[in-house]
XYZ file of C-alpha atoms in Angstrom:
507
model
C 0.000 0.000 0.000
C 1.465 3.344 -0.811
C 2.290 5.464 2.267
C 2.128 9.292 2.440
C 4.088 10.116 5.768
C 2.785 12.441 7.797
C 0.216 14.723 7.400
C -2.533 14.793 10.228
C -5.452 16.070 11.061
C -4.177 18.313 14.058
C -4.199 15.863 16.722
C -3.163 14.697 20.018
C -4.169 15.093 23.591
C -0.787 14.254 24.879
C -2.121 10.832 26.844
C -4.583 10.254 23.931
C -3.923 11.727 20.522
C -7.295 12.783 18.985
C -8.065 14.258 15.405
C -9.787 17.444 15.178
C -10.962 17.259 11.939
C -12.298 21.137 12.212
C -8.531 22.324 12.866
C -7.007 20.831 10.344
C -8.389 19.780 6.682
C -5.686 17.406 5.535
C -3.478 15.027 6.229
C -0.900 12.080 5.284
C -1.819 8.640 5.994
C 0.952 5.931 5.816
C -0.781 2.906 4.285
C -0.326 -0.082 5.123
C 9.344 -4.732 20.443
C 10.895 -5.055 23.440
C 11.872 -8.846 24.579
C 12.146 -7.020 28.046
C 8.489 -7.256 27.827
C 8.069 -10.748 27.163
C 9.543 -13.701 25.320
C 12.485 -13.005 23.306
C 12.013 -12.876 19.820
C 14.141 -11.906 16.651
C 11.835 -8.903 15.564
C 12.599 -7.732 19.549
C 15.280 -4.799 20.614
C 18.722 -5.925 19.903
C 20.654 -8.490 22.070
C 23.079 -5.682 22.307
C 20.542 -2.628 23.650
C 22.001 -1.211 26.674
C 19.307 -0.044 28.384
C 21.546 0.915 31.602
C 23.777 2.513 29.619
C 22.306 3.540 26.123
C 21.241 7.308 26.512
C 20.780 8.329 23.230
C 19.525 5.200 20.237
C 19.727 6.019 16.795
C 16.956 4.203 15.013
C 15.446 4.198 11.825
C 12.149 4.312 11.156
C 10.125 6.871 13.682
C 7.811 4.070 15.438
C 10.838 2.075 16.185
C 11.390 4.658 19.120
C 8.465 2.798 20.986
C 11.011 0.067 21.756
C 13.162 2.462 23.664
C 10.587 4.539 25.333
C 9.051 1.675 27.027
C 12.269 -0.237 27.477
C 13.541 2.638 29.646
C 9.736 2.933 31.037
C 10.012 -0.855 32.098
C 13.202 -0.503 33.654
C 12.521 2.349 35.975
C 14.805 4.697 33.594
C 11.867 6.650 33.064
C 8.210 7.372 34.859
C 4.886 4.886 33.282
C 2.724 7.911 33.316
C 2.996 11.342 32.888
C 6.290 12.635 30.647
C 6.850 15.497 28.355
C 7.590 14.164 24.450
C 9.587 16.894 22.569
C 9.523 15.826 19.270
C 11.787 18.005 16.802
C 10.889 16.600 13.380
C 9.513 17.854 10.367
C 6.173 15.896 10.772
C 3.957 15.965 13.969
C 3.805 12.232 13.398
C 0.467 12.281 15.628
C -2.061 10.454 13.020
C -4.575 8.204 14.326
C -4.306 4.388 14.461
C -7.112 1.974 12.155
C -8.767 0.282 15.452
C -7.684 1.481 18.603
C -9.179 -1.851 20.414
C -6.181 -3.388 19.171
C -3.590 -1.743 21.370
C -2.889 -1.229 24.751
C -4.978 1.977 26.414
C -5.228 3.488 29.577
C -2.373 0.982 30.639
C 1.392 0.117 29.653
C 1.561 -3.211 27.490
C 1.588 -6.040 29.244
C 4.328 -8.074 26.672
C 5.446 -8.329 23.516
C 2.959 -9.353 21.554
C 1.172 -5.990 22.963
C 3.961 -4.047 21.920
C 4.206 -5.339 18.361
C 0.419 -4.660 17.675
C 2.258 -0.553 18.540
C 4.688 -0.922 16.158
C 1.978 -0.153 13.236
C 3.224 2.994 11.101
C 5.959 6.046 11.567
C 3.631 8.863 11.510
C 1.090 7.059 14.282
C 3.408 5.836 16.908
C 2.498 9.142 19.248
C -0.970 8.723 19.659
C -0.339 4.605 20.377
C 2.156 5.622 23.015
C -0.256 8.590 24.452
C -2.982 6.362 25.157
C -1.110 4.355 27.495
C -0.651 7.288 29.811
C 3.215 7.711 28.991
C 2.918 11.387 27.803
C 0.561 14.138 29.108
C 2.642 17.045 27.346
C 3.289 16.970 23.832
C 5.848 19.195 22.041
C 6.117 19.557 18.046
C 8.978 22.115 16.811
C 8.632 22.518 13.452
C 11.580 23.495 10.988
C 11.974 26.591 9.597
C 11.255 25.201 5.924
C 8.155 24.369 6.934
C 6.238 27.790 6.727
C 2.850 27.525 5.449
C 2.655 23.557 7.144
C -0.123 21.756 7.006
C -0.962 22.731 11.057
C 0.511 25.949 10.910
C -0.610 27.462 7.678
C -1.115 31.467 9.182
C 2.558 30.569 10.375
C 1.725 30.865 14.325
C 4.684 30.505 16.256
C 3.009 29.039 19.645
C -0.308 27.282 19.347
C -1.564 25.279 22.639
C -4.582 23.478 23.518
C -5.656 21.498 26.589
C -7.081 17.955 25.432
C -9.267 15.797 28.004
C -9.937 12.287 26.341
C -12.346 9.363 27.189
C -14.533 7.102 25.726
C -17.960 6.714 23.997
C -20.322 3.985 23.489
C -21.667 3.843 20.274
C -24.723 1.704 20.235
C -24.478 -1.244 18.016
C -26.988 -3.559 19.083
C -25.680 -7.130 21.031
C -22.223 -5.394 19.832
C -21.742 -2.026 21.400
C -18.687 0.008 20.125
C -16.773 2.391 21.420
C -15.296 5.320 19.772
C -12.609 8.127 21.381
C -14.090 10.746 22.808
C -12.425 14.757 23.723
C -12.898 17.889 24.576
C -10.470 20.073 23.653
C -10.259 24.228 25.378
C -7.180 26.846 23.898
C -6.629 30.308 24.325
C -4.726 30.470 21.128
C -8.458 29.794 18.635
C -12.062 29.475 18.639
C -13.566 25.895 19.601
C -17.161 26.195 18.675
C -18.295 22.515 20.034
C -15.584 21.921 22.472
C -16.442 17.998 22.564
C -16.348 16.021 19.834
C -16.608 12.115 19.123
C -13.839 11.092 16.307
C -14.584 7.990 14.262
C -11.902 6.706 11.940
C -13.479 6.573 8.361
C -10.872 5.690 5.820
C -13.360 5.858 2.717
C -13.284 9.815 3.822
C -10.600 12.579 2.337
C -9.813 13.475 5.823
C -9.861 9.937 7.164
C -12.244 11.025 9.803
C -15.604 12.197 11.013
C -16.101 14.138 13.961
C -19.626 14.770 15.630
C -20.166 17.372 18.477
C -21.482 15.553 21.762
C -22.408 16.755 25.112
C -19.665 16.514 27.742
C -21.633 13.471 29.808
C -21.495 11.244 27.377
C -17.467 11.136 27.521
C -16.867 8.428 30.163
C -13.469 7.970 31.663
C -11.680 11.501 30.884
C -8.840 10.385 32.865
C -6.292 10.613 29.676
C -5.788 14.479 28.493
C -2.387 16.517 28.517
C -1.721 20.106 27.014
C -0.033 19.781 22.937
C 1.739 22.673 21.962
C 2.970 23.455 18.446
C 5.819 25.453 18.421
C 8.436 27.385 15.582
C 12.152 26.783 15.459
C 12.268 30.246 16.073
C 9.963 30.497 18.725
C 11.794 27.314 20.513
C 14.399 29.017 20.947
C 13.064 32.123 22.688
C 11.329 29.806 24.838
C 14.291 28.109 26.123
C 16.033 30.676 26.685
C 12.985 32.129 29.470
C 14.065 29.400 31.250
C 10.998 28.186 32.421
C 9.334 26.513 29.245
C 10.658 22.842 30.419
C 11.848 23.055 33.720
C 15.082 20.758 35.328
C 11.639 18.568 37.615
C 10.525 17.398 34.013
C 10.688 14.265 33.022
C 11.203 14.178 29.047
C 11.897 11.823 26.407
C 13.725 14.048 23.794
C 12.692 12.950 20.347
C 14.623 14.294 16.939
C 14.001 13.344 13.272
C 16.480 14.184 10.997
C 14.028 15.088 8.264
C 13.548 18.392 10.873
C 16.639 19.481 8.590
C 15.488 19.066 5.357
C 13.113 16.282 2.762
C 13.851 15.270 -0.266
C 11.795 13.270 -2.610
C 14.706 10.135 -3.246
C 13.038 9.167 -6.803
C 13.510 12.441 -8.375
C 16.681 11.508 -10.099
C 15.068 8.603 -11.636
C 12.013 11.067 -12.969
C 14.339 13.708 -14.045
C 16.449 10.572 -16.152
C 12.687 10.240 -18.097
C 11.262 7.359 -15.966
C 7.902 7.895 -15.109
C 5.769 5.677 -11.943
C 4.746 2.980 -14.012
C 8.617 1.931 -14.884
C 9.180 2.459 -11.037
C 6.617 0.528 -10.060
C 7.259 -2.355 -12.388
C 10.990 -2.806 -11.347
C 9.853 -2.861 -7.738
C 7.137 -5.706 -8.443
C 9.654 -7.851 -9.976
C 12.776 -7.409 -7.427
C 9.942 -7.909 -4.982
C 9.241 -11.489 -6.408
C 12.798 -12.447 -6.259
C 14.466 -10.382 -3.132
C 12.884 -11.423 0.480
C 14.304 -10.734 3.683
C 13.559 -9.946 7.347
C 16.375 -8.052 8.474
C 19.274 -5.382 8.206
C 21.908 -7.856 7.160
C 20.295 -10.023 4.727
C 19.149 -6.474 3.214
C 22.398 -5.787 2.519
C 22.913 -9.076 1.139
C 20.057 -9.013 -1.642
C 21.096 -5.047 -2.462
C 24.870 -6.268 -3.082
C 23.089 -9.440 -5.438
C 21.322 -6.670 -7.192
C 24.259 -4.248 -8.022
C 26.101 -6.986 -9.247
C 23.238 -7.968 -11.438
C 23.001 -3.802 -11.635
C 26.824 -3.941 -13.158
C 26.317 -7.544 -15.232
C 23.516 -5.856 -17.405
C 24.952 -2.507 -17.636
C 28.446 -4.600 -19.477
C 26.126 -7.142 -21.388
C 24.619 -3.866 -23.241
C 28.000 -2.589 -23.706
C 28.757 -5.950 -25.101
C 25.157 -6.029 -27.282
C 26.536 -2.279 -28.230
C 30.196 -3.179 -29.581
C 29.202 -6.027 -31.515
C 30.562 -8.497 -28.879
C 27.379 -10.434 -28.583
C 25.322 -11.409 -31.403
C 21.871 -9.989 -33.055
C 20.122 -12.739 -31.191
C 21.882 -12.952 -27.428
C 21.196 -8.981 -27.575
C 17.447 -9.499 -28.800
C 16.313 -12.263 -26.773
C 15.448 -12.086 -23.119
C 16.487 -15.321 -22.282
C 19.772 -15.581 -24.128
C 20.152 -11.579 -22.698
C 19.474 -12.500 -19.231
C 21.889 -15.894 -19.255
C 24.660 -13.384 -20.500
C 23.889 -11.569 -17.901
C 24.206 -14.330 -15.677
C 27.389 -15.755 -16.792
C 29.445 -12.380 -15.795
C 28.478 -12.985 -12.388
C 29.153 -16.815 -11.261
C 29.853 -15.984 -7.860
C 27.048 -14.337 -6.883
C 24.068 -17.226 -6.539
C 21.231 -16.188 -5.084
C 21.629 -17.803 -1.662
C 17.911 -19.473 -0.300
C 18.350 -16.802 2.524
C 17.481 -14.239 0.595
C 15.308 -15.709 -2.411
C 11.543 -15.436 -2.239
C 10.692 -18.308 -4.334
C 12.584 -21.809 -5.329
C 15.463 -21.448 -7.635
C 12.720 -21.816 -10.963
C 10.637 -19.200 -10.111
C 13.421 -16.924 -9.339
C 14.797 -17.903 -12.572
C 12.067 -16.869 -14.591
C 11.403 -13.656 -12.716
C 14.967 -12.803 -13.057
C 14.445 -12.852 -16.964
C 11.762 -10.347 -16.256
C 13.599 -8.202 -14.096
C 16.604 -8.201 -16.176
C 14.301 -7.389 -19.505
C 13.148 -3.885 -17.725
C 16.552 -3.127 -16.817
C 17.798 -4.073 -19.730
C 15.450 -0.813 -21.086
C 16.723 1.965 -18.696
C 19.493 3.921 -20.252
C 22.884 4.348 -18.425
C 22.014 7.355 -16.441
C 18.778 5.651 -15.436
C 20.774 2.209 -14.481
C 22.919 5.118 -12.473
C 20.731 6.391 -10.316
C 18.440 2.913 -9.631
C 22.307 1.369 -8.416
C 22.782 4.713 -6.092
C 19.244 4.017 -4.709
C 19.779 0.312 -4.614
C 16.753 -2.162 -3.174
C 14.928 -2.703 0.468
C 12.782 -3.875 2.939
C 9.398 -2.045 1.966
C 9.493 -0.993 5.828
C 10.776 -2.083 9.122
C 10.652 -5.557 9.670
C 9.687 -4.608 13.682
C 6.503 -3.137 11.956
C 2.757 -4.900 13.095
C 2.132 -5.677 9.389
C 5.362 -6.213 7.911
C 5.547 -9.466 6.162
C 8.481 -10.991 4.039
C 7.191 -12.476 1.638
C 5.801 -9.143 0.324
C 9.515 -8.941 -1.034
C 11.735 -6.354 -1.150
C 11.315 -2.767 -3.619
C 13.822 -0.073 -5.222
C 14.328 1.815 -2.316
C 12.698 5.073 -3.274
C 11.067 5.754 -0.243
C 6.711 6.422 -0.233
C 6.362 9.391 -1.968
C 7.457 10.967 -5.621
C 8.881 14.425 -6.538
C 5.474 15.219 -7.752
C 4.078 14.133 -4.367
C 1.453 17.068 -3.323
C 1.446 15.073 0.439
C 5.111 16.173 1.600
C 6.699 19.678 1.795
C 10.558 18.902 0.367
C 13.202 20.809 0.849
C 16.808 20.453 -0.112
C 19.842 21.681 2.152
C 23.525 22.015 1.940
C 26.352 22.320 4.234
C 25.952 25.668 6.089
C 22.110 25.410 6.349
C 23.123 21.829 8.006
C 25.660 24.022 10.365
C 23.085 26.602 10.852
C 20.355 24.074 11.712
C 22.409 22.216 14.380
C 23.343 25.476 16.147
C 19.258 26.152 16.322
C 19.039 23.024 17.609
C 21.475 23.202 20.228
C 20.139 26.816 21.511
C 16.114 24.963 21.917
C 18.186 22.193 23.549
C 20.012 24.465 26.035
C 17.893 24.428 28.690
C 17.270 22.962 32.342
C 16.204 19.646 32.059
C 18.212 16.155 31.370
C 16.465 13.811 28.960
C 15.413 10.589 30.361
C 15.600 8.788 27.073
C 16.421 10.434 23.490
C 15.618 8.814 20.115
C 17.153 10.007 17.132
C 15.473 8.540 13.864
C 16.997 8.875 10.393
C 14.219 8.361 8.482
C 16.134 7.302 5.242
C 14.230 3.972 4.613
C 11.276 5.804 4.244
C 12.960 8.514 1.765
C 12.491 11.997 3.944
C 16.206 12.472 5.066
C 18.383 13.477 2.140
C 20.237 10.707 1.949
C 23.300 12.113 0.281
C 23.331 14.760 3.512
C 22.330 12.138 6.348
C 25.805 11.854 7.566
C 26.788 15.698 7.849
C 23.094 15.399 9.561
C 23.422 13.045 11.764
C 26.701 14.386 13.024
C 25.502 17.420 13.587
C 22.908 16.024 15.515
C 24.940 13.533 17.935
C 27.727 16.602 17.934
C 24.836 19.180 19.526
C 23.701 16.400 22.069
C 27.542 15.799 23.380
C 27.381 19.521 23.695
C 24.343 20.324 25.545
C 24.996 17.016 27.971
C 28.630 16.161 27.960
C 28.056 14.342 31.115
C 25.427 12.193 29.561
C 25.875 11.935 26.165
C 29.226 10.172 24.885
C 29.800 7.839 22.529
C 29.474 4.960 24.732
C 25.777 5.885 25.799
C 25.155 6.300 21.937
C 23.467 3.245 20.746
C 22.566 2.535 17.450
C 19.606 -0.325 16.237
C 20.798 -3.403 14.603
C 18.227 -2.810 12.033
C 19.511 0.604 10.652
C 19.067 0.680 6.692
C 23.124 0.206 5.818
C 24.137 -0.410 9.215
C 25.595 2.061 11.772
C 27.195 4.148 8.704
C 24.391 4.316 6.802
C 22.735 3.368 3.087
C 24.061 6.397 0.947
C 27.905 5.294 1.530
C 27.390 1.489 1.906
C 29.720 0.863 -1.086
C 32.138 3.850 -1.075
C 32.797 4.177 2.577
């Protein structure tokens, strides 16, 4: 299912997350675990997590932080109930979940299995952890590319609201359902019906109805928190009063690279005269032949495919010098066994094969006939953006035998869904010394995630390591005593490893 990061419709109570549909008019709806929790399982935080030790864990895709927020909430590291989330990222991430009677709510999970069901999407993961009770304070800073976002479109500096959330019965017969319930008060805009049932309606534009409802019929309005949406700019004048978060707080500090800059990582293969149906049809056939579940078999099938990458690109040479005949050049077979034969140690191992050894054959004639089409530029720029797990393999629906895609990320250059925004090396500079001034303040973090969001193609991922230096440079900074490289932990299922996917062949 194609995702569209991002885009809500303004949400979250900071306990509960709710979508008031009369804020906000749009948003972007991502389509389609901790073994401290419960029974250990491969999909679960690394062997290696230190959770005594780990301060800051670099992850990659934005739900993935759940593992580390209630990792540190199970250890004692940080409080069950009641924590400020500032979230520095270019998306407020705070979309609602499909069915919230599928998670945890009004209580921490109980195990693992509870904890996967979490893991569902990167731009919902706030509202799943909210309804537990871990945060009654949620902070968005928003980059200063982002004037004109989707929440702040009269480019407000400081919105806040107060959010009280609870539950409705819907009456449904022998089958009674219950829907999420708010009321919602701010100083900062008019609330005309200041409770509101939401129901999730996916058939909708929005992706949700909301109905005004007296404020009886909201039962259990324990959950509720203030959400603030705040400017870079505004941040920083903030911290500096001194009394925005104060040193009593207990925060989990939450950065996105993308809060730097968003790039759409398929443009290059547009702008070399590929259009979505070409993308699309590559992706269905490496997906038929590529499966894994994890980091390092990932980089296993994505080093089979540049080889097969560098085996067509000098069969054509060959088909264009006259080294191969009329007929090896004009027949996809006889092509895709040339092919083949320039590459004899480089089997597809089982380990990373979808299908028998037959099946793989035949859709690797397939495959090799629609690269076999691209022109050199095009072969280029599909090798620099190489081939992936469609998501992270921690995620509730991920499944491997959906195979693996060109890693392009969920949304194209001509993407209306996602603001982009390219950056170079002094706008980096300038964006980490921002960073560090909203950082400067009184309080010490009880966890901090740090997601690159590169899988998912928001982080430019030629600039992700200037980035993420800045990033883990400005943390050392502001909490030398804290933050050093031995409390810096980073997920064994980072896209590329530790270093990353842009240099994984040129490092």
């Amino acid at each position: 299912m194609t995702r569209l990061k991002k885009k809500m419709v303004l949400a979250i109570g900071a306990c509960v997350v709710v979508v008031l549909v009369f804020l906000v008019g749009k948003r972007r709806h991502l389509g389609e675990r901790v073994s401290t929790l419960g029974d250990s399982k491969t999909s679960s935080v690394d062997s290696n997590t230190n959770t005594n030790g780990a301060l800051v864990n670099v992850i990659e895709e934005h739900h993935e932080a759940l593992l580390y927020w209630f990792t540190a909430a199970k250890t004692g590291t940080l409080p069950k109930k009641g924590n400020i989330l500032f979230h520095i990222d270019g998306h407020p991430d705070a979309d609602d979940p499909d069915d919230w009677r599928k998670v945890p709510l009004y209580r921490m999970p109980r195990n693992e299995h509870e904890l996967n069901l979490m893991m569902q999407q990167n731009d919902i993961f706030i509202q799943i952890a909210a309804g537990t009770g871990l945060i009654n304070r949620f902070i968005w800073v928003w980059p200063k590319f982002d004037v004109g976002g989707w929440l702040h479109w009269n480019n407000e500096a400081y919105v806040s609201m107060k959010l009280e959330v609870g539950i409705m019965y819907q009456d449904k017969g022998a089958h009674p359902k219950f829907e999420l319930c708010y009321c919602l008060q701010s100083d900062y805009f008019q609330v005309n019906h200041p409770c509101n049932i939401a129901t999730v309606n996916r058939h909708m534009p929005e992706g949700i109805e909301s109905f005004p409802i007296k404020r009886e019929r909201c039962l259990d309005m324990t959950l509720g928190g203030i959400v603030e949406i705040v400017s870079t700019d505004k941040a920083i004048e903030l911290a500096k009063s001194g009394t925005w978060i104060k040193e009593s707080d207990s925060v989990i500090l939450d950065i996105d690279e993308d809060f730097y800059a968003c790039e759409a990582v398929s443009a290059p293969l547009y702008d070399a005269g590929m259009n979505e149906d070409d993308i699309d049809s590559l992706s269905l056939y490496i997906g038929k032949i590529l499966c894994t579940d994890n980091a390092k078999d990932e980089m296993e099938a994505d080093r089979y495919f540049q080889k097969l990458l560098k085996a067509v690109q000098e069969t054509l040479k060959h088909c264009r010098s006259g080294r191969l005949g009329v007929e090896t050049c004009e027949s996809n077979h006889a092509f895709t066994e040339a092919v083949l034969a320039l590459m004899p140690d480089m089997t597809i191992t089982r380990d990373i094969m979808c299908l028998p050894k037959a099946s793989t054959q035949f859709m690797l004639v397939n495959l090799v006939e629609r690269l076999k089409r691209c022109s050199d530029t095009q072969l280029q720029h599909i090798a620099r953006i190489g081939v992936c797990m469609y998501a992270s393999p921690r995620s509730t629906n991920f499944n491997r035998n959906k195979g693996m895609v060109l890693c392009k990320g969920y949304n194209g250059p001509m993407s209306e869904k996602v603001l982009y925004h390219s950056t170079n090396e002094q706008e980096i500079a300038a964006s980490s010394r921002n960073l560090q001034k909203m950082l400067t303040q009184a309080f010490i973090p009880k966890v901090v995630t740090v997601c690159r969001s590169v899988r998912d193609g928001y982080t430019p991922r030629k600039e992700f390591p200037l980035i993420e230096e800045g990033v883990l440079s400005v943390l050392k900074a502001v909490y030398p005593d804290h933050v050093t490289d031995d409390t810096i932990h980073y997920d064994s299922e980072l896209l590329g490893g530790r270093e990353g996917w842009y240099t994984r062949y040129t490092r």
